[in-house]
Coordinates of C-alpha atoms in Angstrom, one line a residue:
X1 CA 50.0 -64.4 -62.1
X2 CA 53.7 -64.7 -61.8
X3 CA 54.1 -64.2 -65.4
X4 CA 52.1 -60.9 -65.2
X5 CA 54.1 -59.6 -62.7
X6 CA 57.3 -60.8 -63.9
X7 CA 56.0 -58.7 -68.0
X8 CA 54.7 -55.6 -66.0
X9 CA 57.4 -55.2 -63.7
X10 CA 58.3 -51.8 -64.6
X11 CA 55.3 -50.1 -64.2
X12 CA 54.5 -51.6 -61.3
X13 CA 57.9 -50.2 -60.3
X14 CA 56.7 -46.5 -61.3
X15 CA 53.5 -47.1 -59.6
X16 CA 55.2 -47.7 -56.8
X17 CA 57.9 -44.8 -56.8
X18 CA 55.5 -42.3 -57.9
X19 CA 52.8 -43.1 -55.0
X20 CA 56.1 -42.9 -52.4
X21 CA 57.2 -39.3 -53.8
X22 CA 54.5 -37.4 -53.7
X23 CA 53.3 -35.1 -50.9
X24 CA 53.4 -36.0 -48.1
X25 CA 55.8 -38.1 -48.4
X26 CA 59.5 -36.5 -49.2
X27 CA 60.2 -36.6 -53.0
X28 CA 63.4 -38.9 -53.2
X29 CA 62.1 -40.2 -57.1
X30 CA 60.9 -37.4 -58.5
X31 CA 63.4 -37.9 -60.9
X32 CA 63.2 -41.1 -62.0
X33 CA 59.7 -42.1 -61.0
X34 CA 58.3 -42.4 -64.7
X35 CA 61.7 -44.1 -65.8
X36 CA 60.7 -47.5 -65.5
X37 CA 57.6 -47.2 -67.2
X38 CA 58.5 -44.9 -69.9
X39 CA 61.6 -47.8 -70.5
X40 CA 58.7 -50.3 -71.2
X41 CA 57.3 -47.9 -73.2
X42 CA 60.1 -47.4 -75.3
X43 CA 60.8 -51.2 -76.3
X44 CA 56.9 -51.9 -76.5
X45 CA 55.1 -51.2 -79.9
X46 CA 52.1 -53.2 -79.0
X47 CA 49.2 -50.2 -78.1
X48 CA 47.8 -52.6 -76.0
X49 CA 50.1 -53.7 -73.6
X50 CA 51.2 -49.9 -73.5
X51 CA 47.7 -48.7 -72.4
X52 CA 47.4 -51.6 -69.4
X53 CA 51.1 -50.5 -68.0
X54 CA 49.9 -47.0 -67.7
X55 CA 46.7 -48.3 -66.2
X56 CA 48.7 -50.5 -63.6
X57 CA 51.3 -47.7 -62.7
X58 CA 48.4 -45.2 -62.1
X59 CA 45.9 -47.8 -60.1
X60 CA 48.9 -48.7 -57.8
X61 CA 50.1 -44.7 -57.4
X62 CA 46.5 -44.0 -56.7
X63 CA 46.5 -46.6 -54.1
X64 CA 49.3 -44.9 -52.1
X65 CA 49.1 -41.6 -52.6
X66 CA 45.0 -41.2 -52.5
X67 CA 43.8 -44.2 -50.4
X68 CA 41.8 -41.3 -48.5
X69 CA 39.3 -41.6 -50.9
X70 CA 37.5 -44.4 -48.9
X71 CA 38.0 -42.8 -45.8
X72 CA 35.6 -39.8 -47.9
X73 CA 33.5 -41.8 -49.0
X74 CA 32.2 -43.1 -45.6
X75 CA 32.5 -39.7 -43.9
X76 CA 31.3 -37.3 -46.6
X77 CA 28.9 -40.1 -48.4
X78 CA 27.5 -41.0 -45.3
X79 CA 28.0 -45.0 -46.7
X80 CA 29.5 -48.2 -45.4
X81 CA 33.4 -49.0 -45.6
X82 CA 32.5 -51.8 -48.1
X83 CA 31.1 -48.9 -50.4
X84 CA 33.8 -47.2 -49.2
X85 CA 36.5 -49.7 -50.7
X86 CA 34.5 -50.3 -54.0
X87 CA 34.4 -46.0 -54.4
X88 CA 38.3 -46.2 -53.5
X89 CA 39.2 -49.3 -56.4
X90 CA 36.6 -47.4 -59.0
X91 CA 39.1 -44.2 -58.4
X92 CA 42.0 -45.8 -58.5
X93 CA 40.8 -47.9 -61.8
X94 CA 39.5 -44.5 -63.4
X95 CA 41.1 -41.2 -62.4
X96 CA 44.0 -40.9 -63.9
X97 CA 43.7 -42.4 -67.2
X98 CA 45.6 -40.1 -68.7
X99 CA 48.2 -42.2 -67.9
X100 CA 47.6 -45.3 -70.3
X101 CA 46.1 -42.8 -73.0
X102 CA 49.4 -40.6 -73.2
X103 CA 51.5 -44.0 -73.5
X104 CA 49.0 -44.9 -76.5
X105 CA 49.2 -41.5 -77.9
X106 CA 53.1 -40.9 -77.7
X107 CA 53.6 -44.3 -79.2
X108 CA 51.3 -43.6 -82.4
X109 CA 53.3 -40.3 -82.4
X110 CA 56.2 -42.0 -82.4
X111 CA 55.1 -44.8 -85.1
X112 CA 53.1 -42.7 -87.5
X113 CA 55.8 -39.8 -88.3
X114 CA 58.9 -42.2 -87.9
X115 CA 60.7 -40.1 -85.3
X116 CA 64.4 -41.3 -83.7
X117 CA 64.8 -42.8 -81.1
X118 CA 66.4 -39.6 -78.6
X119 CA 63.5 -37.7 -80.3
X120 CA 60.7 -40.2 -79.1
X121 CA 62.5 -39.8 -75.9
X122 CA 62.5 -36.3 -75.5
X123 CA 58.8 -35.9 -77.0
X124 CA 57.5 -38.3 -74.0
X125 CA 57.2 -35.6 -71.7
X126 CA 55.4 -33.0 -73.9
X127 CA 52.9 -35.4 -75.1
X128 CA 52.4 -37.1 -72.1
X129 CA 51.4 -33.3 -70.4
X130 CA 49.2 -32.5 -73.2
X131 CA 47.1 -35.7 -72.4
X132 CA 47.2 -34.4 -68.8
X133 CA 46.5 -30.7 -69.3
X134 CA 43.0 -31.6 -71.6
X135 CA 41.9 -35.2 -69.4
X136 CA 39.1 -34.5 -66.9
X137 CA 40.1 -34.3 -63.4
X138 CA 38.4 -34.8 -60.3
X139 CA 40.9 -32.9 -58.3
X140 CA 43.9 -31.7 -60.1
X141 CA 48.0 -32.5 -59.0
X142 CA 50.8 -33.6 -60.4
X143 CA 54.7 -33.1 -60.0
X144 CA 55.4 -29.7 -59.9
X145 CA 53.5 -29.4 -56.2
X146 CA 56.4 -31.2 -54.3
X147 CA 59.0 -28.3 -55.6
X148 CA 57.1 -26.2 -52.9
X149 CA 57.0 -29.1 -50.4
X150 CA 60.2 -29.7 -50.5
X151 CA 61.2 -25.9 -50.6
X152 CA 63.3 -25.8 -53.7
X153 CA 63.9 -22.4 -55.2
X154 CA 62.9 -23.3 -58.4
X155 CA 59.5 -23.1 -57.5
X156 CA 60.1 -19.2 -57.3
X157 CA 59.4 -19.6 -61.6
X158 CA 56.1 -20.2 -61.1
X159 CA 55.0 -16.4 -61.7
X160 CA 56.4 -16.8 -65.2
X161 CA 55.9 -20.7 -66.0
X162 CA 53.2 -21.6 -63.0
X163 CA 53.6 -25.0 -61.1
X164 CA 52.8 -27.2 -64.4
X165 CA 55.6 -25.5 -65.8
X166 CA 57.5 -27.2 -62.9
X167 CA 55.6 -30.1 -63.6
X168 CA 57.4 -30.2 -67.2
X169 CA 61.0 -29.6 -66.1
X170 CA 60.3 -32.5 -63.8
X171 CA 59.1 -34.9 -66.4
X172 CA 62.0 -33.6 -68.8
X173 CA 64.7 -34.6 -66.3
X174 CA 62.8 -37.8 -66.4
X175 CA 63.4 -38.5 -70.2
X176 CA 66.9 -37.2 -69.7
X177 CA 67.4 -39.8 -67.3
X178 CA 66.2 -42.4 -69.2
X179 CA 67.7 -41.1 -72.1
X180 CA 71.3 -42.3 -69.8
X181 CA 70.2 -45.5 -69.2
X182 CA 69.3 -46.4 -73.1
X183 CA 72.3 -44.8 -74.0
X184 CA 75.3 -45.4 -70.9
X185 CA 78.4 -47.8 -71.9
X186 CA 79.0 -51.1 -69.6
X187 CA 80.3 -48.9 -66.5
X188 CA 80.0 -45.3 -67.5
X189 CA 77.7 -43.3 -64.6
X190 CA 77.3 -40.3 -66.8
X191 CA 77.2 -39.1 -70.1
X192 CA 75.5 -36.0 -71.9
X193 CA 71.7 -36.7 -70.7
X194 CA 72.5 -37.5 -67.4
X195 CA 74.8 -34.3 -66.9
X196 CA 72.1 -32.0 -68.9
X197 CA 69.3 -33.0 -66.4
X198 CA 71.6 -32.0 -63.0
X199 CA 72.3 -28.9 -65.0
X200 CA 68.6 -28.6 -66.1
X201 CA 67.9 -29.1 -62.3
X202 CA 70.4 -26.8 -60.6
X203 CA 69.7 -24.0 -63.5
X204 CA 66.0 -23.7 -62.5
X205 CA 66.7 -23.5 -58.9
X206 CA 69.4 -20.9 -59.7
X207 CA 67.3 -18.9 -62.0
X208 CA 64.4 -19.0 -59.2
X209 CA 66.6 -17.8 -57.0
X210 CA 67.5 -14.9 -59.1
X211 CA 64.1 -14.4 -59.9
X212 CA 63.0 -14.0 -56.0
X213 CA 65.0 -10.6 -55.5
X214 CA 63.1 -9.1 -58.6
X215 CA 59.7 -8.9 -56.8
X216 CA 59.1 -5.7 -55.5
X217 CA 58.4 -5.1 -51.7
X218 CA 54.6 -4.8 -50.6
X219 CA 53.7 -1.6 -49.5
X220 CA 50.5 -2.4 -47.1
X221 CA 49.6 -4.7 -44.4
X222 CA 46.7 -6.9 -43.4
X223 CA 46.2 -8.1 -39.9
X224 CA 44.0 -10.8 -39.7
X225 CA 42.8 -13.4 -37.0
X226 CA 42.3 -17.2 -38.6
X227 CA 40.0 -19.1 -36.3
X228 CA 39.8 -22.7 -36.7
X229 CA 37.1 -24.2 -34.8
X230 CA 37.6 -27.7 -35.1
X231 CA 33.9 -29.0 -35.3
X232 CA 33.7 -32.6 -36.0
X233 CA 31.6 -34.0 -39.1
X234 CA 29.2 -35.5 -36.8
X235 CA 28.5 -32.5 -35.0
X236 CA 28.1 -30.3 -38.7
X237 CA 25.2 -33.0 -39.8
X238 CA 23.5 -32.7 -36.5
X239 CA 23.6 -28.8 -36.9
X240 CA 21.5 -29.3 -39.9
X241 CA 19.0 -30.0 -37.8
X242 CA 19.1 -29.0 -34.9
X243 CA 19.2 -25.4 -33.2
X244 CA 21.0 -26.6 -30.1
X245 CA 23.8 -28.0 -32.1
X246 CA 24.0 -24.6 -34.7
X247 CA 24.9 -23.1 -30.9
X248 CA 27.2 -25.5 -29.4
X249 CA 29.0 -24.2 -33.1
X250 CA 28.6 -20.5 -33.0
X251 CA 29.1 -20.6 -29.3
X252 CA 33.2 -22.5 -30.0
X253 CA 34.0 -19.9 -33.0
X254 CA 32.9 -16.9 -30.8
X255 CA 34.7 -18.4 -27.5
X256 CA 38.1 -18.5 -29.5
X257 CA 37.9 -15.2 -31.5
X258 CA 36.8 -13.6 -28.5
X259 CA 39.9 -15.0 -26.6
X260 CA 42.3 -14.2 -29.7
X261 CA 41.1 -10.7 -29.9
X262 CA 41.6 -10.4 -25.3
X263 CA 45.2 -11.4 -25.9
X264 CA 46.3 -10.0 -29.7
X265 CA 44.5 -6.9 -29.8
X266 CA 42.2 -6.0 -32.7
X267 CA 42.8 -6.8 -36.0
X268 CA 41.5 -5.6 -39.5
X269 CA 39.6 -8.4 -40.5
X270 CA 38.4 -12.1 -38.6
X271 CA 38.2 -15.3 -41.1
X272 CA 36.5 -18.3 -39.9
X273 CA 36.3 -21.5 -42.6
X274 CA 33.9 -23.2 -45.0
X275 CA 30.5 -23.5 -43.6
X276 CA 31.6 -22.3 -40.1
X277 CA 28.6 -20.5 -39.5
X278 CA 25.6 -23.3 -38.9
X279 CA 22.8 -21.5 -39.6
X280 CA 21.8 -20.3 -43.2
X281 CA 21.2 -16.9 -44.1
X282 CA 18.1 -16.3 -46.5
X283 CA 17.7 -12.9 -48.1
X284 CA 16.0 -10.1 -45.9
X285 CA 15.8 -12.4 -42.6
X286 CA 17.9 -12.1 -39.6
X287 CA 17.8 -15.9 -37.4
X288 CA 19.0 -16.4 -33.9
X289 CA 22.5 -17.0 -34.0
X290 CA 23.0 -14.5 -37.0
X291 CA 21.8 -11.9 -34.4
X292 CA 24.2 -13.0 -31.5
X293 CA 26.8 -12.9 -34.9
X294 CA 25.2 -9.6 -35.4
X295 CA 25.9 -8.4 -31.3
X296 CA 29.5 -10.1 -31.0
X297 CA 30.7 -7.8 -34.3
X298 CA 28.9 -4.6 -33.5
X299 CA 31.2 -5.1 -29.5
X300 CA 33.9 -5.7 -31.4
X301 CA 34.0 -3.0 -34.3
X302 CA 35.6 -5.7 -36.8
X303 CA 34.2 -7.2 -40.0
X304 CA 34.1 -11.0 -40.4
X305 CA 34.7 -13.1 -43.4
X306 CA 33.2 -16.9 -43.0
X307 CA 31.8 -19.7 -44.9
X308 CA 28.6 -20.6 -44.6
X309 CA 25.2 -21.7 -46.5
X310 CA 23.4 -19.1 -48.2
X311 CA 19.7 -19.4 -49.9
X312 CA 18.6 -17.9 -52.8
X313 CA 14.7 -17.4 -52.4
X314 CA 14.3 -16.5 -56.3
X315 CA 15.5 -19.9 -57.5
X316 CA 14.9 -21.9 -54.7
X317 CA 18.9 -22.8 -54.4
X318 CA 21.4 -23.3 -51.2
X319 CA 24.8 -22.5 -51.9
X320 CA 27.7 -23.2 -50.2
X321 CA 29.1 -19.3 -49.5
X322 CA 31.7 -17.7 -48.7
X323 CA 30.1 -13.8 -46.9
X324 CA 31.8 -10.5 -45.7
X325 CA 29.5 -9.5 -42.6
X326 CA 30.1 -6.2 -41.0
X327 CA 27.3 -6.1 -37.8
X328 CA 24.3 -6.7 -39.5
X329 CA 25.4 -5.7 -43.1
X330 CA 26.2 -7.9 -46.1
X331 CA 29.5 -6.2 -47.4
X332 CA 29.9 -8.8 -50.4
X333 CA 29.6 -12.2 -51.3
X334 CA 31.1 -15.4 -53.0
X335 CA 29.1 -18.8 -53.9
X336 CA 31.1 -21.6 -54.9
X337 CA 31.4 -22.2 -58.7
X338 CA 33.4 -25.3 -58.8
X339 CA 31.1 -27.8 -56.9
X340 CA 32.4 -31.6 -55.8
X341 CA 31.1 -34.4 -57.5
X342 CA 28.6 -36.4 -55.5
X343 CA 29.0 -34.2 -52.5
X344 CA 27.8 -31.0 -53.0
X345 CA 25.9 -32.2 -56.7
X346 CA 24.9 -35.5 -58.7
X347 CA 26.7 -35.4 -61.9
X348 CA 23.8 -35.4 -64.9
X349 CA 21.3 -34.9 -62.2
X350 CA 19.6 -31.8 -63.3
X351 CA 19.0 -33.6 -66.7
X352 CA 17.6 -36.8 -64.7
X353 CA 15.9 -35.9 -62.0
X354 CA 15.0 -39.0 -61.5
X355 CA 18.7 -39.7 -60.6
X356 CA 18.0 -37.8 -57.4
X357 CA 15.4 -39.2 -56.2
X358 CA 17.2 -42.5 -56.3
X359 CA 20.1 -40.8 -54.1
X360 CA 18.5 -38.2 -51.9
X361 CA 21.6 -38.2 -49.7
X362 CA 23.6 -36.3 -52.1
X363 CA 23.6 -32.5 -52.1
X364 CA 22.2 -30.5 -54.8
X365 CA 24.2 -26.9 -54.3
X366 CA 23.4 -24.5 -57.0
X367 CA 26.6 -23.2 -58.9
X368 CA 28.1 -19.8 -58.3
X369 CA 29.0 -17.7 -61.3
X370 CA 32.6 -17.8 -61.3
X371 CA 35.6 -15.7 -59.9
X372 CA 34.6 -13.0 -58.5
X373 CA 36.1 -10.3 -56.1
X374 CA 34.9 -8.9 -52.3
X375 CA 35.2 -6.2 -51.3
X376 CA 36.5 -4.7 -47.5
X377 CA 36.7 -1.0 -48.0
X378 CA 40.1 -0.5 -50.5
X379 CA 41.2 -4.2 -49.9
X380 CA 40.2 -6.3 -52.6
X381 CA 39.8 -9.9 -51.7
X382 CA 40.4 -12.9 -54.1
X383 CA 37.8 -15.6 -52.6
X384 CA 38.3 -19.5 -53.1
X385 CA 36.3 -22.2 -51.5
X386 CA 37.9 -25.5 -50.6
X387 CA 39.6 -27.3 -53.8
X388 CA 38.9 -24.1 -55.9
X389 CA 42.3 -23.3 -55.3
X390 CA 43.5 -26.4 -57.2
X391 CA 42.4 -24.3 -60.6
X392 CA 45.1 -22.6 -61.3
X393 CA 43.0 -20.6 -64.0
X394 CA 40.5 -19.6 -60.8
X395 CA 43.1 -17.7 -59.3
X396 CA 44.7 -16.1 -62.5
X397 CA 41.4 -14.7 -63.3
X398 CA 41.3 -13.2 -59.3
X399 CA 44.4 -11.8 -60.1
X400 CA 42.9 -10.3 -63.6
X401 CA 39.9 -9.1 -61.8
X402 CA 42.5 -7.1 -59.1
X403 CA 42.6 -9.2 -56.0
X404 CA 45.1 -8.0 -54.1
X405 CA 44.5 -11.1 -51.1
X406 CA 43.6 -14.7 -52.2
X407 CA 41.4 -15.9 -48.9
X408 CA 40.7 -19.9 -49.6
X409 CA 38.2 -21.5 -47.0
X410 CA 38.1 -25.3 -46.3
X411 CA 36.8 -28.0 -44.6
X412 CA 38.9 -31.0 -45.0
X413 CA 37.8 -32.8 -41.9
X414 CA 36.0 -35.8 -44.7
X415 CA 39.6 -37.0 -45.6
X416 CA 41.2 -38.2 -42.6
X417 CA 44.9 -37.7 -41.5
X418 CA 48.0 -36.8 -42.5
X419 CA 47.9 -37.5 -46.4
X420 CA 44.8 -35.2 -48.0
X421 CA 45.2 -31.9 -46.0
X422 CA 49.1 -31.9 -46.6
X423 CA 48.2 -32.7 -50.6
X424 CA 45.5 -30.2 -50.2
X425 CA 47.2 -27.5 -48.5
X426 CA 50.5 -27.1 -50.7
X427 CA 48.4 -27.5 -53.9
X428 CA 46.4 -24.4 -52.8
X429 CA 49.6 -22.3 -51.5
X430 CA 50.8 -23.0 -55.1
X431 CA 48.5 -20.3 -56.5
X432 CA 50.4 -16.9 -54.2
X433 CA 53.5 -17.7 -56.3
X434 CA 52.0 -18.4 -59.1
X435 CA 49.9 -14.9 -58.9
X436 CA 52.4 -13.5 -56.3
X437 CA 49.3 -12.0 -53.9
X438 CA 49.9 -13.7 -49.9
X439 CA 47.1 -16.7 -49.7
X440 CA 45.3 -16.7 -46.4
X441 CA 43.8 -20.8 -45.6
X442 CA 41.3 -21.5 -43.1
X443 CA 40.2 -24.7 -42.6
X444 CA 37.6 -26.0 -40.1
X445 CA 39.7 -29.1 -38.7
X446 CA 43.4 -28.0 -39.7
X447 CA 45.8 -27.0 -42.1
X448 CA 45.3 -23.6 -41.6
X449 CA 48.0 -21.1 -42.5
X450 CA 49.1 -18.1 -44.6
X451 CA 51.5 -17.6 -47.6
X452 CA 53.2 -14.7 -48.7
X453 CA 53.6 -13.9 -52.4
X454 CA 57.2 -14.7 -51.9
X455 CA 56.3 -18.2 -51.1
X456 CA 57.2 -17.8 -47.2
X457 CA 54.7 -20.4 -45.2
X458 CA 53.4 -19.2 -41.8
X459 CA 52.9 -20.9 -38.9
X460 CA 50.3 -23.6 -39.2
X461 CA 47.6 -24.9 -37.0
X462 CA 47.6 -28.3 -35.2
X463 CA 45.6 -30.9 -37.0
X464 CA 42.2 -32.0 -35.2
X465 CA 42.8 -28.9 -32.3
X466 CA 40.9 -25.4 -32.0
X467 CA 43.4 -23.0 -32.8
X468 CA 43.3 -19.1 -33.2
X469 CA 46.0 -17.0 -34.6
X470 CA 46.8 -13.6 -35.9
X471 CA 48.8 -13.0 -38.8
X472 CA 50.1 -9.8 -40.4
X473 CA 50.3 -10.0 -44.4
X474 CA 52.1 -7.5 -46.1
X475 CA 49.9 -6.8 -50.2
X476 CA 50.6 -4.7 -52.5
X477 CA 48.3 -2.1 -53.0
X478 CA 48.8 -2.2 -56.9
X479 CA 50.2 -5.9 -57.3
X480 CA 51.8 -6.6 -60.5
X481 CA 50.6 -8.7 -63.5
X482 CA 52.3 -11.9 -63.4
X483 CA 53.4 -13.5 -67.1
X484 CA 51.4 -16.9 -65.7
X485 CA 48.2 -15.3 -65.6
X486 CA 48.5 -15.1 -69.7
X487 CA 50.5 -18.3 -69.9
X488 CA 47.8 -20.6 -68.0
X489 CA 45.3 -21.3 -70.3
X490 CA 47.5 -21.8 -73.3
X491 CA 49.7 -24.7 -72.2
X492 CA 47.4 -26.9 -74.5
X493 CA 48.8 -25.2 -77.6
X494 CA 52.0 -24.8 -76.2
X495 CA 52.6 -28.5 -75.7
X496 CA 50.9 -29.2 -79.3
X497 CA 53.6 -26.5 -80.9
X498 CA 56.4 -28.3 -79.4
X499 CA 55.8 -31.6 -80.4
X500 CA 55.1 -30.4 -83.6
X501 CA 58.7 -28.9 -83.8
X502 CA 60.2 -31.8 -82.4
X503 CA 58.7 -34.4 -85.4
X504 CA 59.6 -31.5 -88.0
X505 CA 63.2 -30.9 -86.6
X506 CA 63.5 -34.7 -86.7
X507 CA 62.6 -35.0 -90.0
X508 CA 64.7 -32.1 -91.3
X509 CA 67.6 -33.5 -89.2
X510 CA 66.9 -36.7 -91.3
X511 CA 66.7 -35.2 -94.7
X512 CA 69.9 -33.4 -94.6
X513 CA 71.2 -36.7 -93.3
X514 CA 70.4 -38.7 -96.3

């Protein structure tokens, strides 16, 4: 055991510097996180030992930075914490494999067209995104989120190079860095990598900078009242079942818009969160407290946005929705396209069916049709449920489809406090500047806040409190097309055209040498 610590050292080191950057933690290693690993890497030709130091620097980072997973599993799952802790070491043995597979596929880059050794260096970052962009995530993040976090200007380049571009000048500095320490003199603190990664660095935020006072002013305004009711899980299973309970529910998110609206005056449009209405809304019926919903609107002359469940008679299908309700119309509608894995549907389970009968507790949700726009009169509203904002391709194809408003709806009271709904919430405010439209978030337990599409954050909510406020968000009636929305999908080919100019500058470089 000693001798396995004492050989995998380094990534154990980048395990641990990686987990202790990232949100919400401050990011003091960003910079040099994958150093120590990518040095192991770079004196290691055996594929083997390469893949299990990626595996141990991505089960240890998992550990810190996503240890909520348990804490879902027993909430969301409805299973015991021993469950819980197997779920959590399954995770962290399996989701980011991208990890040991980029180390693998970098090296047989490296190996098979005989590249230099600054070359290998400076390829690491591009081949290790590649792996990233195309491996199958559960949730997506990775390092360009804690530019926003920790407020840097840079992040301002997202409308052009979107927060995985950040991601890449983060990694890049990374090989710079270690590009110093495999090529410093005894004593020397800084020689031509280190200096071109603090110039890399300051140059993005600079150019961000720049780049804010070229967005053109917004010339309407939305006022809207976020409600966050603060209903506990317990109390969200129980309304599944009982009438008294879909009450006690409806009766807390009509007691604190009502109280909003007394004090702030009336507003152009109320949000409540996902599934914030208990009772489900089936085609052509009108239920109890959809009628008191009904009453409270028509007083109040103001159309309501808010998650809820909606049945489809015709295929026999709840889904998880997302409705504009104006008295006792239907103005539009979302369903959620992007479901989660074992909470909302059972992977492989409409192949097996016997699959569900084995777990019955897992919900079967049918599967909206994609990104798709709301309308309120001329306002047209970009709709994301829960860890659909993640996607960053969701929201460019809102912003292709004209959504002038993202609105993103949550319930993040499965994943305990304060690590997930931090992650959660900066992740999601990444798409405004990425698409620059304002992002409204209202979540049922907390974060809930707004961004503008100059990447200004709003006041947020207290965590585990009710909690009303109105916001006023400035849109632009015609918003402009941002260069990310035609960059996002092609980072794949990007990445696979750089490396490929990398190995045939290298060998050019090589040629004329000899």
């Amino acid at each position: 055991m000693k001798s396995f610590f004492s050989n995998y050292a380094l990534p154990i080191v980048s395990g641990f510097l990686i987990g202790t950057s990232y949100i919400p933690f401050p990011p003091w290693a960003l910079f040099f996180a994958l150093v120590p690993l990518w040095l192991f890497w770079s004196k290691e030709d055996s594929y083997k030992k390469i893949f299990i130091s990626g595996w141990i620097t991505q089960f240890i980072l998992n550990l810190i930075g996503f240890h909520w997973i348990a804490y879902t599993t027993v909430e969301f799952g409805r299973l015991p914490w021993p469950v819980g802790a197997l779920v959590l070491f399954i995770f962290c043995s399996l989701a980011h494999l991208y990890y040991p597979l980029a180390g693998v596929f970098w090296k047989w880059l490296c190996l098979r067209f005989q590249v230099s050794r600054t070359v290998s260096i400076l390829m690491l970052p591009f081949a290790f995104l590649l792996i990233e962009r195309i491996y199958p995530f559960l949730f997506y993040w990775h390092f360009g989120y804690p530019w926003l976090w920790a407020s840097w200007p840079g992040v301002q380049l997202a409308d052009w190079i979107g927060f995985f571009g950040l991601n890449l000048i983060t990694l890049i500095i990374n090989s710079l860095v270690l590009l110093f320490v495999l090529t410093r003199k005894p004593h020397q603190w800084i020689n031509r990598p280190l200096f071109a990664a603090v110039i890399l660095f300051i140059a993005v935020n600079i150019l961000g900078w720049f780049n804010l006072g070229q967005i053109p002013e917004p010339d309407k305004k939305l006022k809207v009242l976020l409600v966050q009711g603060n209903i506990g899980n317990l109390e969200k299973i129980q309304a599944e079942v009982g009438e008294a309970f879909k009450q006690k529910i409806v009766d807390t998110f009509l007691r604190l818009t009502e109280k909003a609206l007394e004090e702030k005056g009336p507003v152009d449009l109320i949000i409540w969160p996902e599934t914030a209405f208990p009772e489900v809304i089936f085609q052509g019926r009108i239920g109890y407290q959809r009628q008191r919903l009904i009453d409270f609107l028509k007083l109040h002359n103001t159309p309501l946005l808010t998650g809820t469940y909606y049945f489809n008679i015709e295929n026999r299908k709840m889904f998880n929705s997302l409705m504009l309700l104006r008295e006792a119309d239907i103005l539009g509608s979302y369903q959620k396209t992007h479901l989660l894995a074992y909470g909302e549907y059972l992977p492989l389970g409409d192949r097996f069916p016997k699959l569900k009968a084995l777990l019955p507790m897992v919900s079967d949700f049918g599967r909206g049709q994609g990104p798709s726009i709301i309308h309120l009169d001329d306002l047209k509203i970009g709709p994301q449920i829960c860890y659909e904002g993640l996607f960053d391709e969701f929201s460019t194809d809102l912003q292709m489809k004209g959504a002038q408003v993202f609105v993103n709806v949550t319930n993040d009271s499965w994943f305990g406090h304060p690590f997930e709904p931090y992650q959660h919430m900066y992740m999601t405010l990444a798409r405004a500047i990425e698409n620059r439209r304002p992002l409204i978030r209202v979540t049922n337990t907390g974060i809930s806040t707004a961004i503008l599409h100059n990447g200004e954050v709003l006041k947020f909510s207290a965590h585990n409190q009710e909690w009303a406020e109105v916001f006023e968000i400035p849109y632009h009636s015609t918003p402009p097309s941002t260069f990310y929305a035609k960059l996002s999908k092609k980072w794949p080919f990007i990445l696979i055209f750089l490396l490929g100019l990398f190995i045939t500058g290298d060998r050019i470089a090589r040629t004329r040498k000899h």
